[in-house]
PDB file of C-alpha atoms in Angstrom:
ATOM      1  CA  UNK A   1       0.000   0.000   0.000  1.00 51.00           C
ATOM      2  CA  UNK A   2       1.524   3.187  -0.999  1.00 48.00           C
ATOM      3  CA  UNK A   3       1.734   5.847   2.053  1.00 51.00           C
ATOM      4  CA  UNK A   4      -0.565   9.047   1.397  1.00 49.00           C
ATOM      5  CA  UNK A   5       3.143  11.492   1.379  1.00 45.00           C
ATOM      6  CA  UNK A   6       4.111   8.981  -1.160  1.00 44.00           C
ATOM      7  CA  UNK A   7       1.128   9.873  -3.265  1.00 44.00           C
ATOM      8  CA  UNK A   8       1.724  13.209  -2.487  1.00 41.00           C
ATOM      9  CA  UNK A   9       5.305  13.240  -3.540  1.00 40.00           C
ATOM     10  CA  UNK A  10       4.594  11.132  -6.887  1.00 39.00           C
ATOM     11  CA  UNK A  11       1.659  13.859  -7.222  1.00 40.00           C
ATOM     12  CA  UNK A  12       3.775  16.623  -7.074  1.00 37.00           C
ATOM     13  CA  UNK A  13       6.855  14.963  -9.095  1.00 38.00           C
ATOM     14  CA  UNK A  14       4.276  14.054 -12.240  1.00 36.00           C
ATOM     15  CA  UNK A  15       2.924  18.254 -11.928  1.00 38.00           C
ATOM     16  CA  UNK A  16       6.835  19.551 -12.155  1.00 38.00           C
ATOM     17  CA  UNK A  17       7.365  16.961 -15.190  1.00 38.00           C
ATOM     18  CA  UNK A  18       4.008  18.400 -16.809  1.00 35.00           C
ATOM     19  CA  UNK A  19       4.915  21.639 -16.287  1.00 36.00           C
ATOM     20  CA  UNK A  20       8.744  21.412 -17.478  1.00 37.00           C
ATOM     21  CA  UNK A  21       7.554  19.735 -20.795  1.00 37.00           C
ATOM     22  CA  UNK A  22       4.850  22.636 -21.480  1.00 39.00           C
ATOM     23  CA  UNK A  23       7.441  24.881 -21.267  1.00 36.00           C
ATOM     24  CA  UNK A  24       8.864  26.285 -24.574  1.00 36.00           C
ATOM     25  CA  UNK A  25      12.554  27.170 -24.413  1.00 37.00           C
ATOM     26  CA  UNK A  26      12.176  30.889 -25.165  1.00 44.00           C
ATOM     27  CA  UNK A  27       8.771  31.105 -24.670  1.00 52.00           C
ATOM     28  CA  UNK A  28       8.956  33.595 -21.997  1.00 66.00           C
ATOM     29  CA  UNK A  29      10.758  37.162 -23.925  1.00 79.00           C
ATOM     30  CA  UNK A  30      13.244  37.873 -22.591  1.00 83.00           C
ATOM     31  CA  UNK A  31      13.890  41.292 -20.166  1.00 93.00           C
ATOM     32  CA  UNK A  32      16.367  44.274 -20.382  1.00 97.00           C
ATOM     33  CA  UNK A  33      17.886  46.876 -18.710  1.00 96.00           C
ATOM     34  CA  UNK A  34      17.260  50.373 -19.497  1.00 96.00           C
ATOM     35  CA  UNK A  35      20.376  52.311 -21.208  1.00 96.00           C
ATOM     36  CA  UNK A  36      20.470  48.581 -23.220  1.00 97.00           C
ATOM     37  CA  UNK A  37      20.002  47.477 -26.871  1.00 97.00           C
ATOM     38  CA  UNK A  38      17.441  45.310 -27.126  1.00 97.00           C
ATOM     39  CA  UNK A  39      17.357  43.627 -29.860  1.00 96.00           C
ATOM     40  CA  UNK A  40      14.331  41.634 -31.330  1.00 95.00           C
ATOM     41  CA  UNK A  41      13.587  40.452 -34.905  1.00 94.00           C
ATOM     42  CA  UNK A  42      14.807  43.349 -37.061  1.00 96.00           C
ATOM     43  CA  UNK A  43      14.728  45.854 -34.729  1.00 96.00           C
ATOM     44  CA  UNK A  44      17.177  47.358 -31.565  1.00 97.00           C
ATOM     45  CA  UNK A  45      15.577  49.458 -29.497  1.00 97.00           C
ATOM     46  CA  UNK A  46      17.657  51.149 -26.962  1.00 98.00           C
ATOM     47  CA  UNK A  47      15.706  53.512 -23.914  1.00 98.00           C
ATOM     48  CA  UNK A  48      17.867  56.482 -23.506  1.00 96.00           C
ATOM     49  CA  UNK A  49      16.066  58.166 -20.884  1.00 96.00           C
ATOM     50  CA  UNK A  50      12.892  58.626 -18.751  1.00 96.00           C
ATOM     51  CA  UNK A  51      10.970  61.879 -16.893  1.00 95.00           C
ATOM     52  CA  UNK A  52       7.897  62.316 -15.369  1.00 95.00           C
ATOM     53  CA  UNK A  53       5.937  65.614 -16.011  1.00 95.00           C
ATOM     54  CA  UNK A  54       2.728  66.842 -14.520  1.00 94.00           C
ATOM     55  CA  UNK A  55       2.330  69.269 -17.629  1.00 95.00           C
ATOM     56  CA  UNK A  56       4.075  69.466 -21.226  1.00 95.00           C
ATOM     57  CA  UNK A  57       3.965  72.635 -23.030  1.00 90.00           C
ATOM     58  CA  UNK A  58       3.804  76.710 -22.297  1.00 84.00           C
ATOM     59  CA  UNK A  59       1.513  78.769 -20.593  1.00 79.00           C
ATOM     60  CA  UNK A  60      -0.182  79.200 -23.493  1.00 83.00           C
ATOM     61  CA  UNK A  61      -0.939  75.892 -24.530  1.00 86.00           C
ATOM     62  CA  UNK A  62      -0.538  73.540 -21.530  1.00 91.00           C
ATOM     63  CA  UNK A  63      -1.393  69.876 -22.079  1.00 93.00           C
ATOM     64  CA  UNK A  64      -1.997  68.567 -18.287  1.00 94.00           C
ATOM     65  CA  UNK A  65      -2.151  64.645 -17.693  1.00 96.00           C
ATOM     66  CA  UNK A  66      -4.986  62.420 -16.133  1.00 96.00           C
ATOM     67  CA  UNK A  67      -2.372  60.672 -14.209  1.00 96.00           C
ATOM     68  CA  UNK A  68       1.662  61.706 -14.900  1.00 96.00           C
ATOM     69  CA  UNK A  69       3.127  62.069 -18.098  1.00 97.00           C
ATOM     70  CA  UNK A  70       5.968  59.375 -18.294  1.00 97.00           C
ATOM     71  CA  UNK A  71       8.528  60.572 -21.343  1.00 97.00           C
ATOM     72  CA  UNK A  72      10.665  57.923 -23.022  1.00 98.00           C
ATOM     73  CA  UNK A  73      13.867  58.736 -24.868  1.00 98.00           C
ATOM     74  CA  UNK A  74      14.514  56.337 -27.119  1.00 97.00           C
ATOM     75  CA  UNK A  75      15.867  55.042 -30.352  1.00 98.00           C
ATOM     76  CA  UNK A  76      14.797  52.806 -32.964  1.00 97.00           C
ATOM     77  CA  UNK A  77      16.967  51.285 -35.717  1.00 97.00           C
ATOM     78  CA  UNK A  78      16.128  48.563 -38.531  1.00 97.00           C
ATOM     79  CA  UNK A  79      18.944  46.204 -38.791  1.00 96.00           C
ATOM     80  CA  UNK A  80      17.322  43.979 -41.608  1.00 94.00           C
ATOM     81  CA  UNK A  81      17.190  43.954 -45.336  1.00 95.00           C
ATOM     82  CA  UNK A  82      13.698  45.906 -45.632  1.00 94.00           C
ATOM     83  CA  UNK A  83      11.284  48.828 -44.507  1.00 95.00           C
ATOM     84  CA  UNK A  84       9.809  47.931 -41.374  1.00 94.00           C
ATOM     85  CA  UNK A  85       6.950  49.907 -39.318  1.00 93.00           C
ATOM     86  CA  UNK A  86       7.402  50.262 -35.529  1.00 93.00           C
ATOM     87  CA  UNK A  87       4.131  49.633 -33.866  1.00 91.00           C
ATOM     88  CA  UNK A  88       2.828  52.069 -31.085  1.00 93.00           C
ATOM     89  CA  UNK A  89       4.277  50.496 -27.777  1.00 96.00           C
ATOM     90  CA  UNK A  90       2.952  49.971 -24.542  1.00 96.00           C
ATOM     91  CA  UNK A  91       3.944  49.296 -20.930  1.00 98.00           C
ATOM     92  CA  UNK A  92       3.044  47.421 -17.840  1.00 97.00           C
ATOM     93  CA  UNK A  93       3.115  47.777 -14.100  1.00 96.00           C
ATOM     94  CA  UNK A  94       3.720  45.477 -11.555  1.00 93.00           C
ATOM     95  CA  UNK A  95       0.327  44.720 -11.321  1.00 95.00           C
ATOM     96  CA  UNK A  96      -0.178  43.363 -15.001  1.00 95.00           C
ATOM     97  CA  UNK A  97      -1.938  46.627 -16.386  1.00 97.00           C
ATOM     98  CA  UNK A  98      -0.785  47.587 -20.164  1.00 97.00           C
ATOM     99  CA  UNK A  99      -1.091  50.917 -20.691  1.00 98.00           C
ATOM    100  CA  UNK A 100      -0.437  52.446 -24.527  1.00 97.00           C
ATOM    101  CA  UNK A 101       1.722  55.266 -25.607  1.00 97.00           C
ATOM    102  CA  UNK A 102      -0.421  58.630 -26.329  1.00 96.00           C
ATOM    103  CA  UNK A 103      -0.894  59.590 -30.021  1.00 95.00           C
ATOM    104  CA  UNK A 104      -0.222  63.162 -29.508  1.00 94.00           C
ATOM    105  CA  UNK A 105       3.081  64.673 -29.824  1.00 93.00           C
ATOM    106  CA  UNK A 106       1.968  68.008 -28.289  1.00 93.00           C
ATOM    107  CA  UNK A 107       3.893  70.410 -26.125  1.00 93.00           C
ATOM    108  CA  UNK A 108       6.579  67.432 -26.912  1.00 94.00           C
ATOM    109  CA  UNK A 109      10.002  67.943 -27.744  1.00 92.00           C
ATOM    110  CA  UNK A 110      11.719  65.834 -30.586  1.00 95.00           C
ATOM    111  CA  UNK A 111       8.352  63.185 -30.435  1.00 96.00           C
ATOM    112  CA  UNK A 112       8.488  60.265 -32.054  1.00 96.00           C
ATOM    113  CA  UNK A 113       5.718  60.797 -34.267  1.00 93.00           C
ATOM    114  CA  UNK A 114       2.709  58.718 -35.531  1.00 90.00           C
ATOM    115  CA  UNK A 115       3.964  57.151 -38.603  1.00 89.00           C
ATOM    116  CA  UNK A 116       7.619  55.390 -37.889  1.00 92.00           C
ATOM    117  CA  UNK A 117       8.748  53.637 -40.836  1.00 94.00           C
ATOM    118  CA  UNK A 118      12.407  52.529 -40.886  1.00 96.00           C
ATOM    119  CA  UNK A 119      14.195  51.504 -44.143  1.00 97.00           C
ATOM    120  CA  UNK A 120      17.184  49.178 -43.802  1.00 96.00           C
ATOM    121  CA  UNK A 121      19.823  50.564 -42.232  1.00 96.00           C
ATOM    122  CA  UNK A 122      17.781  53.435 -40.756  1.00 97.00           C
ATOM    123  CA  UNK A 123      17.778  55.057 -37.146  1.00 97.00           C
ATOM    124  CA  UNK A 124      15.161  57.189 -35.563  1.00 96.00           C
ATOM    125  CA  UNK A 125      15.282  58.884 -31.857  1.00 97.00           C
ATOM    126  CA  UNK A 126      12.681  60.560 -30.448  1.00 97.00           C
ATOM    127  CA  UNK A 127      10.567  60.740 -27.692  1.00 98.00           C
ATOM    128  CA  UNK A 128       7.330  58.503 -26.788  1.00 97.00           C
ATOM    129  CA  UNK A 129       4.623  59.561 -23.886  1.00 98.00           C
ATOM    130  CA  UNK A 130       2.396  57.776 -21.513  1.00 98.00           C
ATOM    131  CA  UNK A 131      -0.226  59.131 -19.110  1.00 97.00           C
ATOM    132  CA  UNK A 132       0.243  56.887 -15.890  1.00 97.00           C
ATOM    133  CA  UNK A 133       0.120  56.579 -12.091  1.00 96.00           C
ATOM    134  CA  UNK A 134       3.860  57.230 -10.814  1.00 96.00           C
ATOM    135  CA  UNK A 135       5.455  53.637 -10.474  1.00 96.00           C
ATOM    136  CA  UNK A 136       7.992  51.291 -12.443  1.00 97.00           C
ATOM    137  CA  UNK A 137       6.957  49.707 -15.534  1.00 98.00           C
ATOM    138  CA  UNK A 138       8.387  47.887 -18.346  1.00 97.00           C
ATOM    139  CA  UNK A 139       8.260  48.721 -22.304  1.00 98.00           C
ATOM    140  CA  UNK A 140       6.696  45.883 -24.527  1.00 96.00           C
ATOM    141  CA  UNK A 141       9.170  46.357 -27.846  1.00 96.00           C
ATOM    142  CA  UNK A 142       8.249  43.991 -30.727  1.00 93.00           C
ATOM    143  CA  UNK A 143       9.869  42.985 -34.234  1.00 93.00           C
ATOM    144  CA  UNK A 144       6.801  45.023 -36.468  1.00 87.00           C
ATOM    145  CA  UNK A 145       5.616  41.937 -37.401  1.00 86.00           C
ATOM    146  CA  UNK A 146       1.650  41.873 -38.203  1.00 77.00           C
ATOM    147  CA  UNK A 147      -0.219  41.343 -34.992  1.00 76.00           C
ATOM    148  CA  UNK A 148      -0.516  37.189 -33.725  1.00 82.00           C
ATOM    149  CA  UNK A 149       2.770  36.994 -35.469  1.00 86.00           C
ATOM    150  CA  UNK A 150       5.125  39.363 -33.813  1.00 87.00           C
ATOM    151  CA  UNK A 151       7.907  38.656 -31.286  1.00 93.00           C
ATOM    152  CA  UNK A 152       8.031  41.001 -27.976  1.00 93.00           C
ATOM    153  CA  UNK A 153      10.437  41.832 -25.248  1.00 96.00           C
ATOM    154  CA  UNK A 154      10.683  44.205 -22.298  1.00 97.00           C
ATOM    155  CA  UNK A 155      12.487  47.091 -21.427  1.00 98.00           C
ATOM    156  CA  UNK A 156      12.574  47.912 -17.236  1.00 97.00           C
ATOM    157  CA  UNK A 157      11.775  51.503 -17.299  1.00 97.00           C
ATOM    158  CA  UNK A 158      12.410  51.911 -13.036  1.00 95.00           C
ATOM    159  CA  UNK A 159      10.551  54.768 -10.891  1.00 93.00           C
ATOM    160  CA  UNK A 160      12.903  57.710 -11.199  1.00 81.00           C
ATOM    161  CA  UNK A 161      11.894  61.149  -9.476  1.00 75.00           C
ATOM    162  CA  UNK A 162      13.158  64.429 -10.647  1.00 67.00           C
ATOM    163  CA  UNK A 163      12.892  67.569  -9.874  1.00 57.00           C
ATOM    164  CA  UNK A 164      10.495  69.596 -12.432  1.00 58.00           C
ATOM    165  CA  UNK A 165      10.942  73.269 -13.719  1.00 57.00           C
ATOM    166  CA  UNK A 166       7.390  74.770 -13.442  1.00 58.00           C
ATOM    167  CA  UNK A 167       6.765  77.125 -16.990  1.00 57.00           C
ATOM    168  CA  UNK A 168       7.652  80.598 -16.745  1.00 58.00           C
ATOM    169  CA  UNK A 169       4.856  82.724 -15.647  1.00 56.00           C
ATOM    170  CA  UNK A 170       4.453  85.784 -18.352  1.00 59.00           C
ATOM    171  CA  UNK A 171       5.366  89.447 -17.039  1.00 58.00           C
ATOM    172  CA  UNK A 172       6.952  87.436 -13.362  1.00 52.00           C
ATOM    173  CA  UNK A 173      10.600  88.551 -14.606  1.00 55.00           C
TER     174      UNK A 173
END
């Protein structure tokens, strides 16, 4: 008669052995560092920089956030042998919540823009924005494949805190 820990342990042994075999190798993306190329398909992406804003813009035309404007830096080049599009990207907290990049570029220096094709060879910088609660997240960069088809990876983009200039007020010289 087979002891009811033995039947636990066997239990247990035949879950691990299901679980290791459903497991692709590389089916988890893999994760980077900010400041790194990442690499994936065509494409190396490389996060320069972050800052949070509670405004973008002038006095004149101030663009205030929901949340917190989070600013990427970063830049885009097509290492392969044809044009390819870079998607609008997205990131995710801690918590599992995807959040995607705004479609405005305004009161934004050097944006990215809306249409981003690369030819072969090509590099583009610019900056991205997000309108999120102040925490870390992580960029979802894929190849520009078509979507069910593309291949992903993150970029940690960690909580950093600086100190914001507040526009000049006009005629407070």
């Amino acid at each position: 008669m087979i002891q009811p820990t033995s039947r636990a342990a066997a239990a247990l042994l035949v879950s691990a052995c299901w679980l290791a075999g459903c497991a692709r190798e590389g089916s988890n993306p893999a994760e980077h560092a900010m400041g790194e190329k990442t690499a994936i398909g065509p494409l190396t992406y490389t996060v320069v920089d972050s800052a949070w804003k509670t405004q973008l813009g002038d006095f004149l035309k101030l663009r205030i956030p929901q949340q917190r404007f989070l600013l990427l830096q970063l830049s885009v080049s097509n290492d392969g042998t044809s044009e390819v599009s870079v998607p609008f990207l997205q990131i995710q907290n801690y918590n599992g919540q995807n959040y995607m990049e705004s479609d405005s570029g305004e009161g934004i220096d050097n944006w990215f823009g809306l249409l981003r094709t690369l030819k072969s060879g090509e590099t583009q910088q610019g900056q991205v924005v997000f309108d999120v609660p102040l925490t870390s997240y992580r960029l979802r960069v894929t190849d520009g494949a078509g979507p069910g088809a593309e291949k992903y990876a993150w970029i940690t983009i960690p909580l950093r805190i600086d100190v914001e200039a507040q526009p000049p007020i006009p005629g407070s010289q």
